[in-house]
Structures are given as C-alpha cells and as structure tokens.
PDB file of C-alpha atoms in Angstrom:
ATOM      1  CA  MET A 133       0.426  29.605  17.729  1.00 37.00           C
ATOM      2  CA  SER A 134      -2.345  31.804  16.186  1.00 36.00           C
ATOM      3  CA  SER A 135      -5.496  30.903  18.891  1.00 36.00           C
ATOM      4  CA  HIS A 136      -7.615  29.567  15.818  1.00 39.00           C
ATOM      5  CA  HIS A 137      -4.964  27.150  14.983  1.00 41.00           C
ATOM      6  CA  PHE A 138      -5.126  26.524  19.011  1.00 41.00           C
ATOM      7  CA  VAL A 139      -7.388  22.752  18.794  1.00 47.00           C
ATOM      8  CA  LYS A 140      -9.689  21.866  22.370  1.00 45.00           C
ATOM      9  CA  GLU A 141      -8.311  19.074  24.165  1.00 59.00           C
ATOM     10  CA  GLN A 142      -9.643  15.865  23.601  1.00 65.00           C
ATOM     11  CA  GLN A 143     -10.659  16.878  19.769  1.00 69.00           C
ATOM     12  CA  GLU A 144      -6.764  15.696  18.367  1.00 86.00           C
ATOM     13  CA  PRO A 145      -6.373  12.039  17.570  1.00 95.00           C
ATOM     14  CA  ALA A 146      -4.886  10.756  21.097  1.00 98.00           C
ATOM     15  CA  LEU A 147      -1.378   8.266  20.295  1.00 98.00           C
ATOM     16  CA  LEU A 148      -1.568   4.865  22.130  1.00 98.00           C
ATOM     17  CA  ILE A 149       2.159   3.360  21.816  1.00 98.00           C
ATOM     18  CA  LEU A 150       1.801  -0.505  22.208  1.00 98.00           C
ATOM     19  CA  ASP A 151       5.062  -1.174  19.664  1.00 97.00           C
ATOM     20  CA  THR A 152       8.023   0.566  17.604  1.00 97.00           C
ATOM     21  CA  LYS A 153       9.627  -1.942  16.055  1.00 96.00           C
ATOM     22  CA  GLY A 154       9.265  -0.648  12.480  1.00 95.00           C
ATOM     23  CA  PHE A 155       8.928   2.385  13.456  1.00 96.00           C
ATOM     24  CA  GLY A 156      11.585   5.163  13.929  1.00 94.00           C
ATOM     25  CA  TYR A 157      10.443   8.997  15.181  1.00 96.00           C
ATOM     26  CA  GLU A 158      10.515  10.030  12.062  1.00 95.00           C
ATOM     27  CA  ASN A 159       7.151   8.555  11.522  1.00 94.00           C
ATOM     28  CA  ILE A 160       5.952   9.027  14.728  1.00 95.00           C
ATOM     29  CA  ALA A 161       6.650  12.666  14.493  1.00 95.00           C
ATOM     30  CA  PRO A 162       3.851  14.352  12.077  1.00 95.00           C
ATOM     31  CA  LEU A 163       1.212  12.611  14.517  1.00 95.00           C
ATOM     32  CA  LEU A 164       2.155  15.144  17.130  1.00 95.00           C
ATOM     33  CA  GLU A 165       1.384  18.379  15.419  1.00 91.00           C
ATOM     34  CA  TRP A 166      -1.758  18.787  17.437  1.00 88.00           C
ATOM     35  CA  SER A 167       0.053  17.952  21.308  1.00 90.00           C
ATOM     36  CA  PRO A 168      -2.022  15.086  22.026  1.00 95.00           C
ATOM     37  CA  THR A 169      -2.456  12.964  24.501  1.00 97.00           C
ATOM     38  CA  VAL A 170      -0.080  10.121  24.252  1.00 98.00           C
ATOM     39  CA  LEU A 171      -0.329   6.302  25.972  1.00 98.00           C
ATOM     40  CA  VAL A 172       3.098   4.330  26.025  1.00 98.00           C
ATOM     41  CA  THR A 173       3.585   0.963  27.159  1.00 98.00           C
ATOM     42  CA  GLN A 174       5.430  -0.134  29.426  1.00 97.00           C
ATOM     43  CA  GLU A 175       8.414  -2.001  26.901  1.00 97.00           C
ATOM     44  CA  GLU A 176       8.765   1.494  25.561  1.00 98.00           C
ATOM     45  CA  VAL A 177       8.433   3.579  27.578  1.00 97.00           C
ATOM     46  CA  HIS A 178      12.573   4.084  27.009  1.00 96.00           C
ATOM     47  CA  THR A 179      12.588   4.238  23.832  1.00 97.00           C
ATOM     48  CA  VAL A 180       9.772   6.785  23.486  1.00 97.00           C
ATOM     49  CA  ILE A 181      11.741   9.105  25.907  1.00 97.00           C
ATOM     50  CA  SER A 182      15.032   8.466  23.717  1.00 97.00           C
ATOM     51  CA  TRP A 183      12.514  10.784  20.910  1.00 97.00           C
ATOM     52  CA  GLY A 184      11.721  13.201  23.157  1.00 95.00           C
ATOM     53  CA  ILE A 185       8.454  12.814  23.592  1.00 95.00           C
ATOM     54  CA  LYS A 186       6.709  14.241  26.031  1.00 93.00           C
ATOM     55  CA  ILE A 187       4.137  11.212  26.738  1.00 97.00           C
ATOM     56  CA  ASP A 188       1.609  11.589  29.165  1.00 97.00           C
ATOM     57  CA  LEU A 189       0.426   8.474  30.180  1.00 98.00           C
ATOM     58  CA  ILE A 190       2.280   5.043  30.781  1.00 98.00           C
ATOM     59  CA  ILE A 191       0.383   1.782  30.879  1.00 98.00           C
ATOM     60  CA  ALA A 192       1.741  -0.387  34.012  1.00 98.00           C
ATOM     61  CA  SER A 193       2.346  -2.929  35.852  1.00 96.00           C
ATOM     62  CA  MET A 194       2.075  -2.575  39.297  1.00 96.00           C
ATOM     63  CA  ASP A 195       5.210  -4.400  39.519  1.00 96.00           C
ATOM     64  CA  PHE A 196       6.848  -1.799  36.220  1.00 97.00           C
ATOM     65  CA  GLN A 197       5.120   1.246  39.123  1.00 97.00           C
ATOM     66  CA  LYS A 198       7.325   0.466  42.091  1.00 96.00           C
ATOM     67  CA  GLU A 199      10.185  -0.212  40.113  1.00 97.00           C
ATOM     68  CA  ASN A 200      10.819   2.937  38.126  1.00 96.00           C
ATOM     69  CA  TYR A 201       9.164   5.376  40.607  1.00 95.00           C
ATOM     70  CA  SER A 202      11.592   8.100  39.772  1.00 96.00           C
ATOM     71  CA  LEU A 203      10.053   7.571  35.965  1.00 95.00           C
ATOM     72  CA  LEU A 204       6.956  10.278  37.598  1.00 95.00           C
ATOM     73  CA  GLU A 205       9.289  13.518  38.374  1.00 94.00           C
ATOM     74  CA  GLU A 206      12.180  13.104  35.990  1.00 93.00           C
ATOM     75  CA  GLN A 207       8.963  12.715  33.164  1.00 93.00           C
ATOM     76  CA  TYR A 208       6.623  15.219  35.379  1.00 93.00           C
ATOM     77  CA  PRO A 209       3.475  15.532  34.815  1.00 94.00           C
ATOM     78  CA  VAL A 210       3.497  12.670  33.492  1.00 96.00           C
ATOM     79  CA  LYS A 211       1.138   9.466  35.359  1.00 97.00           C
ATOM     80  CA  PHE A 212       1.218   5.762  35.282  1.00 98.00           C
ATOM     81  CA  LEU A 213      -2.253   3.853  34.020  1.00 97.00           C
ATOM     82  CA  GLY A 214      -2.175   0.815  35.964  1.00 97.00           C
ATOM     83  CA  VAL A 215      -3.254  -2.548  33.920  1.00 95.00           C
ATOM     84  CA  SER A 216      -4.407  -5.917  34.974  1.00 84.00           C
ATOM     85  CA  ASN A 217      -2.987  -9.368  32.654  1.00 84.00           C
ATOM     86  CA  GLU A 218      -1.113  -7.270  30.752  1.00 86.00           C
ATOM     87  CA  ASP A 219      -3.651  -5.975  28.876  1.00 94.00           C
ATOM     88  CA  PHE A 220      -2.313  -2.578  27.994  1.00 97.00           C
ATOM     89  CA  LEU A 221      -4.284  -2.129  24.631  1.00 97.00           C
ATOM     90  CA  GLU A 222      -8.211  -2.509  26.369  1.00 97.00           C
ATOM     91  CA  GLU A 223      -6.168  -0.678  29.017  1.00 97.00           C
ATOM     92  CA  GLY A 224      -5.748   2.054  26.973  1.00 98.00           C
ATOM     93  CA  LEU A 225      -9.083   2.360  25.246  1.00 97.00           C
ATOM     94  CA  GLN A 226     -10.785   2.244  27.924  1.00 97.00           C
ATOM     95  CA  TYR A 227      -8.824   5.378  29.458  1.00 97.00           C
ATOM     96  CA  LEU A 228      -9.471   7.000  26.241  1.00 97.00           C
ATOM     97  CA  ILE A 229     -13.211   6.801  25.711  1.00 97.00           C
ATOM     98  CA  ALA A 230     -13.757   7.091  29.731  1.00 97.00           C
ATOM     99  CA  THR A 231     -12.135  10.691  29.221  1.00 96.00           C
ATOM    100  CA  LYS A 232     -13.738  11.594  26.270  1.00 95.00           C
ATOM    101  CA  HIS A 233     -11.505  10.745  23.492  1.00 96.00           C
ATOM    102  CA  GLY A 234     -12.557  10.750  19.821  1.00 95.00           C
ATOM    103  CA  ALA A 235     -10.218   9.447  17.896  1.00 97.00           C
ATOM    104  CA  VAL A 236      -6.666   7.827  18.235  1.00 98.00           C
ATOM    105  CA  ASN A 237      -3.787   6.171  16.499  1.00 98.00           C
ATOM    106  CA  ILE A 238      -2.557   3.326  17.921  1.00 98.00           C
ATOM    107  CA  ILE A 239       0.850   2.592  16.662  1.00 98.00           C
ATOM    108  CA  GLY A 240       2.493  -1.713  16.405  1.00 98.00           C
ATOM    109  CA  PHE A 241      -0.608  -3.383  16.444  1.00 97.00           C
ATOM    110  CA  ASP A 242      -1.228  -6.362  14.852  1.00 96.00           C
ATOM    111  CA  HIS A 243      -3.834  -5.581  11.150  1.00 96.00           C
ATOM    112  CA  GLN A 244      -4.928  -8.546  11.435  1.00 94.00           C
ATOM    113  CA  GLN A 245      -6.361  -7.995  15.268  1.00 95.00           C
ATOM    114  CA  VAL A 246      -7.748  -5.379  14.012  1.00 96.00           C
ATOM    115  CA  PHE A 247     -11.479  -7.229  13.780  1.00 95.00           C
ATOM    116  CA  GLY A 248     -11.366  -7.488  17.525  1.00 95.00           C
ATOM    117  CA  LEU A 249     -11.794  -3.930  17.984  1.00 96.00           C
ATOM    118  CA  GLU A 250     -14.218  -3.533  15.949  1.00 94.00           C
ATOM    119  CA  ALA A 251     -17.335  -3.296  18.798  1.00 94.00           C
ATOM    120  CA  LYS A 252     -15.093   0.324  19.935  1.00 96.00           C
ATOM    121  CA  LEU A 253     -15.762   1.808  17.131  1.00 96.00           C
ATOM    122  CA  SER A 254     -18.877   3.371  17.885  1.00 95.00           C
ATOM    123  CA  PHE A 255     -17.002   5.392  20.443  1.00 96.00           C
ATOM    124  CA  LEU A 256     -13.481   5.855  18.680  1.00 96.00           C
ATOM    125  CA  ASP A 257     -12.321   6.413  15.261  1.00 96.00           C
ATOM    126  CA  LEU A 258      -9.539   3.796  15.958  1.00 97.00           C
ATOM    127  CA  VAL A 259      -5.925   3.968  12.993  1.00 97.00           C
ATOM    128  CA  VAL A 260      -3.544   0.975  13.209  1.00 98.00           C
ATOM    129  CA  TRP A 261      -0.185   1.075  12.118  1.00 98.00           C
ATOM    130  CA  ASP A 262       1.580  -1.696  11.518  1.00 97.00           C
ATOM    131  CA  ALA A 263       4.485  -1.277   9.600  1.00 94.00           C
ATOM    132  CA  PRO A 264       4.436  -0.442   6.979  1.00 95.00           C
ATOM    133  CA  MET A 265       1.277   0.192   7.011  1.00 96.00           C
ATOM    134  CA  ARG A 266      -1.130   2.247   8.061  1.00 96.00           C
ATOM    135  CA  TYR A 267      -5.436   0.640   8.750  1.00 97.00           C
ATOM    136  CA  PHE A 268      -8.718   2.918   8.617  1.00 96.00           C
ATOM    137  CA  PRO A 269     -11.941   1.294   9.181  1.00 97.00           C
ATOM    138  CA  VAL A 270     -15.023   1.681   6.856  1.00 96.00           C
ATOM    139  CA  LYS A 271     -18.223   1.178   8.871  1.00 91.00           C
ATOM    140  CA  ASN A 272     -20.874   2.840   7.549  1.00 87.00           C
ATOM    141  CA  GLY A 273     -20.696   1.651   4.388  1.00 90.00           C
ATOM    142  CA  GLN A 274     -19.492   3.496   2.184  1.00 94.00           C
ATOM    143  CA  PHE A 275     -16.736   5.658   1.652  1.00 95.00           C
ATOM    144  CA  LYS A 276     -14.596   8.575  -0.730  1.00 95.00           C
ATOM    145  CA  LYS A 277     -11.434   8.938  -0.894  1.00 94.00           C
ATOM    146  CA  TRP A 278      -8.901  10.679  -3.662  1.00 93.00           C
ATOM    147  CA  PHE A 279      -5.693   8.303  -4.002  1.00 92.00           C
ATOM    148  CA  ALA A 280      -2.649   9.862  -6.129  1.00 89.00           C
ATOM    149  CA  GLY A 281      -2.263   6.063  -7.551  1.00 88.00           C
ATOM    150  CA  ALA A 282      -1.374   3.325  -4.887  1.00 91.00           C
ATOM    151  CA  SER A 283      -1.699  -0.061  -3.703  1.00 95.00           C
ATOM    152  CA  LEU A 284      -3.827  -0.568  -1.002  1.00 96.00           C
ATOM    153  CA  GLN A 285      -4.752  -3.533   0.999  1.00 96.00           C
ATOM    154  CA  LEU A 286      -8.396  -4.506   1.740  1.00 97.00           C
ATOM    155  CA  HIS A 287      -9.481  -6.432   4.932  1.00 95.00           C
ATOM    156  CA  ALA A 288     -11.815  -8.257   6.318  1.00 95.00           C
ATOM    157  CA  PRO A 289     -13.501 -11.491   7.141  1.00 93.00           C
ATOM    158  CA  GLU A 290     -13.023 -13.770   3.946  1.00 94.00           C
ATOM    159  CA  GLY A 291     -15.757 -13.940   1.998  1.00 95.00           C
ATOM    160  CA  THR A 292     -16.857  -9.762   2.169  1.00 96.00           C
ATOM    161  CA  PHE A 293     -17.740  -8.317  -0.894  1.00 97.00           C
ATOM    162  CA  ILE A 294     -16.320  -4.667  -1.239  1.00 97.00           C
ATOM    163  CA  GLU A 295     -17.613  -2.594  -4.286  1.00 97.00           C
ATOM    164  CA  ILE A 296     -14.702  -0.765  -5.413  1.00 97.00           C
ATOM    165  CA  GLN A 297     -15.662   2.899  -8.232  1.00 96.00           C
ATOM    166  CA  GLU A 298     -13.448   4.756  -9.778  1.00 93.00           C
ATOM    167  CA  GLU A 299     -13.481   6.601 -12.914  1.00 87.00           C
ATOM    168  CA  GLY A 300     -15.598   4.726 -15.380  1.00 81.00           C
ATOM    169  CA  ASP A 301     -15.165   1.653 -14.230  1.00 90.00           C
ATOM    170  CA  SER A 302     -16.550  -0.627 -11.154  1.00 94.00           C
ATOM    171  CA  GLN A 303     -15.090  -4.190  -9.820  1.00 94.00           C
ATOM    172  CA  ILE A 304     -15.894  -6.197  -6.822  1.00 96.00           C
ATOM    173  CA  GLN A 305     -14.364  -7.936  -5.277  1.00 95.00           C
ATOM    174  CA  ARG A 306     -14.332 -10.792  -2.952  1.00 96.00           C
ATOM    175  CA  ILE A 307     -12.186 -10.870  -0.353  1.00 95.00           C
ATOM    176  CA  THR A 308      -9.327 -13.439   0.587  1.00 91.00           C
ATOM    177  CA  TYR A 309      -6.004 -13.371   3.129  1.00 84.00           C
ATOM    178  CA  ALA A 310      -3.741 -10.097   2.090  1.00 84.00           C
ATOM    179  CA  THR A 311      -6.024  -8.911  -0.834  1.00 95.00           C
ATOM    180  CA  PHE A 312      -4.533  -6.185  -2.577  1.00 96.00           C
ATOM    181  CA  ILE A 313      -5.380  -3.753  -4.547  1.00 95.00           C
ATOM    182  CA  GLU A 314      -4.416  -1.101  -7.186  1.00 94.00           C
ATOM    183  CA  VAL A 315      -6.034   2.149  -7.644  1.00 93.00           C
ATOM    184  CA  GLU A 316      -4.890   5.222 -10.702  1.00 91.00           C
ATOM    185  CA  GLU A 317      -5.047   8.751  -9.315  1.00 93.00           C
ATOM    186  CA  GLY A 318      -8.182   9.835  -8.738  1.00 94.00           C
ATOM    187  CA  THR A 319     -11.305   9.743  -6.721  1.00 95.00           C
ATOM    188  CA  VAL A 320     -12.152   6.073  -5.716  1.00 96.00           C
ATOM    189  CA  VAL A 321     -14.950   5.021  -4.044  1.00 97.00           C
ATOM    190  CA  PHE A 322     -15.145   1.881  -1.918  1.00 97.00           C
ATOM    191  CA  LYS A 323     -18.942   0.065  -0.416  1.00 97.00           C
ATOM    192  CA  SER A 324     -19.368  -2.815   1.540  1.00 97.00           C
ATOM    193  CA  ASP A 325     -22.515  -3.971   3.695  1.00 94.00           C
ATOM    194  CA  LYS A 326     -20.214  -4.543   6.361  1.00 93.00           C
ATOM    195  CA  THR A 327     -17.695  -2.806   8.188  1.00 94.00           C
ATOM    196  CA  PHE A 328     -13.402  -3.384   5.942  1.00 96.00           C
ATOM    197  CA  TRP A 329      -9.876  -2.348   6.834  1.00 97.00           C
ATOM    198  CA  ILE A 330      -8.421  -0.679   4.041  1.00 97.00           C
ATOM    199  CA  GLY A 331      -4.651   0.039   4.306  1.00 96.00           C
ATOM    200  CA  GLU A 332      -2.553   1.917   2.699  1.00 95.00           C
ATOM    201  CA  PHE A 333       1.751   2.077   2.997  1.00 94.00           C
ATOM    202  CA  VAL A 334       2.634   4.927   5.231  1.00 89.00           C
ATOM    203  CA  MET A 335       6.381   3.765   4.977  1.00 82.00           C
ATOM    204  CA  GLU A 336       8.627   2.623   2.410  1.00 74.00           C
ATOM    205  CA  VAL A 337       9.469  -1.019   2.349  1.00 60.00           C
TER     206      VAL A 337
END
C-alpha cells in the first residue's frame, strides 16, 4: 500500500459487530478496507472468526473470558473488553469514545432503538446496520446527498416534520411509523429542526 493511502489509526470508522443475523461476509467486507478497529460481542466471535476477519477486541463477560481464554493466544493480539449486565453496545461505544475514535459502523442493531444512541452523536459519528438497511443520522438540521434513485426510510419520533427538496420540487413529510419515500436520481436535500435518521437499502431483500 502506497504511503499516501495510509490511514492514521482511529481515523477510519471502527466496526462494532453486535449480531450477524441477516449478514454475510460479503456485506461486511467493504467496511474492512482500511483495517478498522474491530469489536465483536462474545456471541458472534466464532462466526466472525470463521469469516477470516481479524478481531481486535472481544466484548465478553468474565465467565466467557475464563472459558475461552485460549482465544487470546489463537487470535493474538486480540484482547477482551469486560462487560457487566450484558450491555455490549454501551461498553463498546464507551471504549471507542475513550480511545478517541471518531466514527463507528454498528452491525446488527435494531433501528427502532436508534433514538437511544443520540446522546453519543456529539462524540461519535454512528452508522447503524439493521439488515437489509443502513441508517445514518442527520444531526445538524440539513443533509444533502446525490442518490441514484432509491427507496429511503425516514426515521424520527412520530410527528417530526422533515422537508425534502428534489430538483424543482419541495415537500414536507410528517413522520409516522415506517415512513418510506421514493427519490428520483439526483441531489436531495433533507431539512428538519430535530435529529432524524435516513435508512438506505444496502442489501437485496
């Protein structure tokens, strides 16, 4: 790899794998391009190892650590990150904040629970993968992106208003449960005075 492609540690989004249900290696592989820090929960360790992915930290209870101590040698230089009350997500995010990571892809998290993550958005850029979709937050009131024509989910507390501007057209969408919109190919601008999440299909359904 040439020197100008070198990515400084902690600069690339970390990968936090909570649940692999609905995902295969081919879905995760593109996220490994820049050798991110990889954290995996104890339940998913053996699946992720079978994919040939190099794990940096296993988030695990004391019991799991004792029973699987051999993993430290087999997967060297992997380390255990202790967890209490099985709050794997919180433990992983706190570690990433403490180690000055700026962003993380969270694999296998229920998008219905993303509002509980919003307190972390001032510390980390979060992208949530809930098969077959990927959700990212809009926290600064406005977001602009070019889409190739897509079906998107707008996810926010019920009653939130989001303005959607496409070329020559503007509409106000009031969010209800599972609000999906179709956008044409081109640049789309989203605006709201509240934090909201945009879901994109990243896998075939």
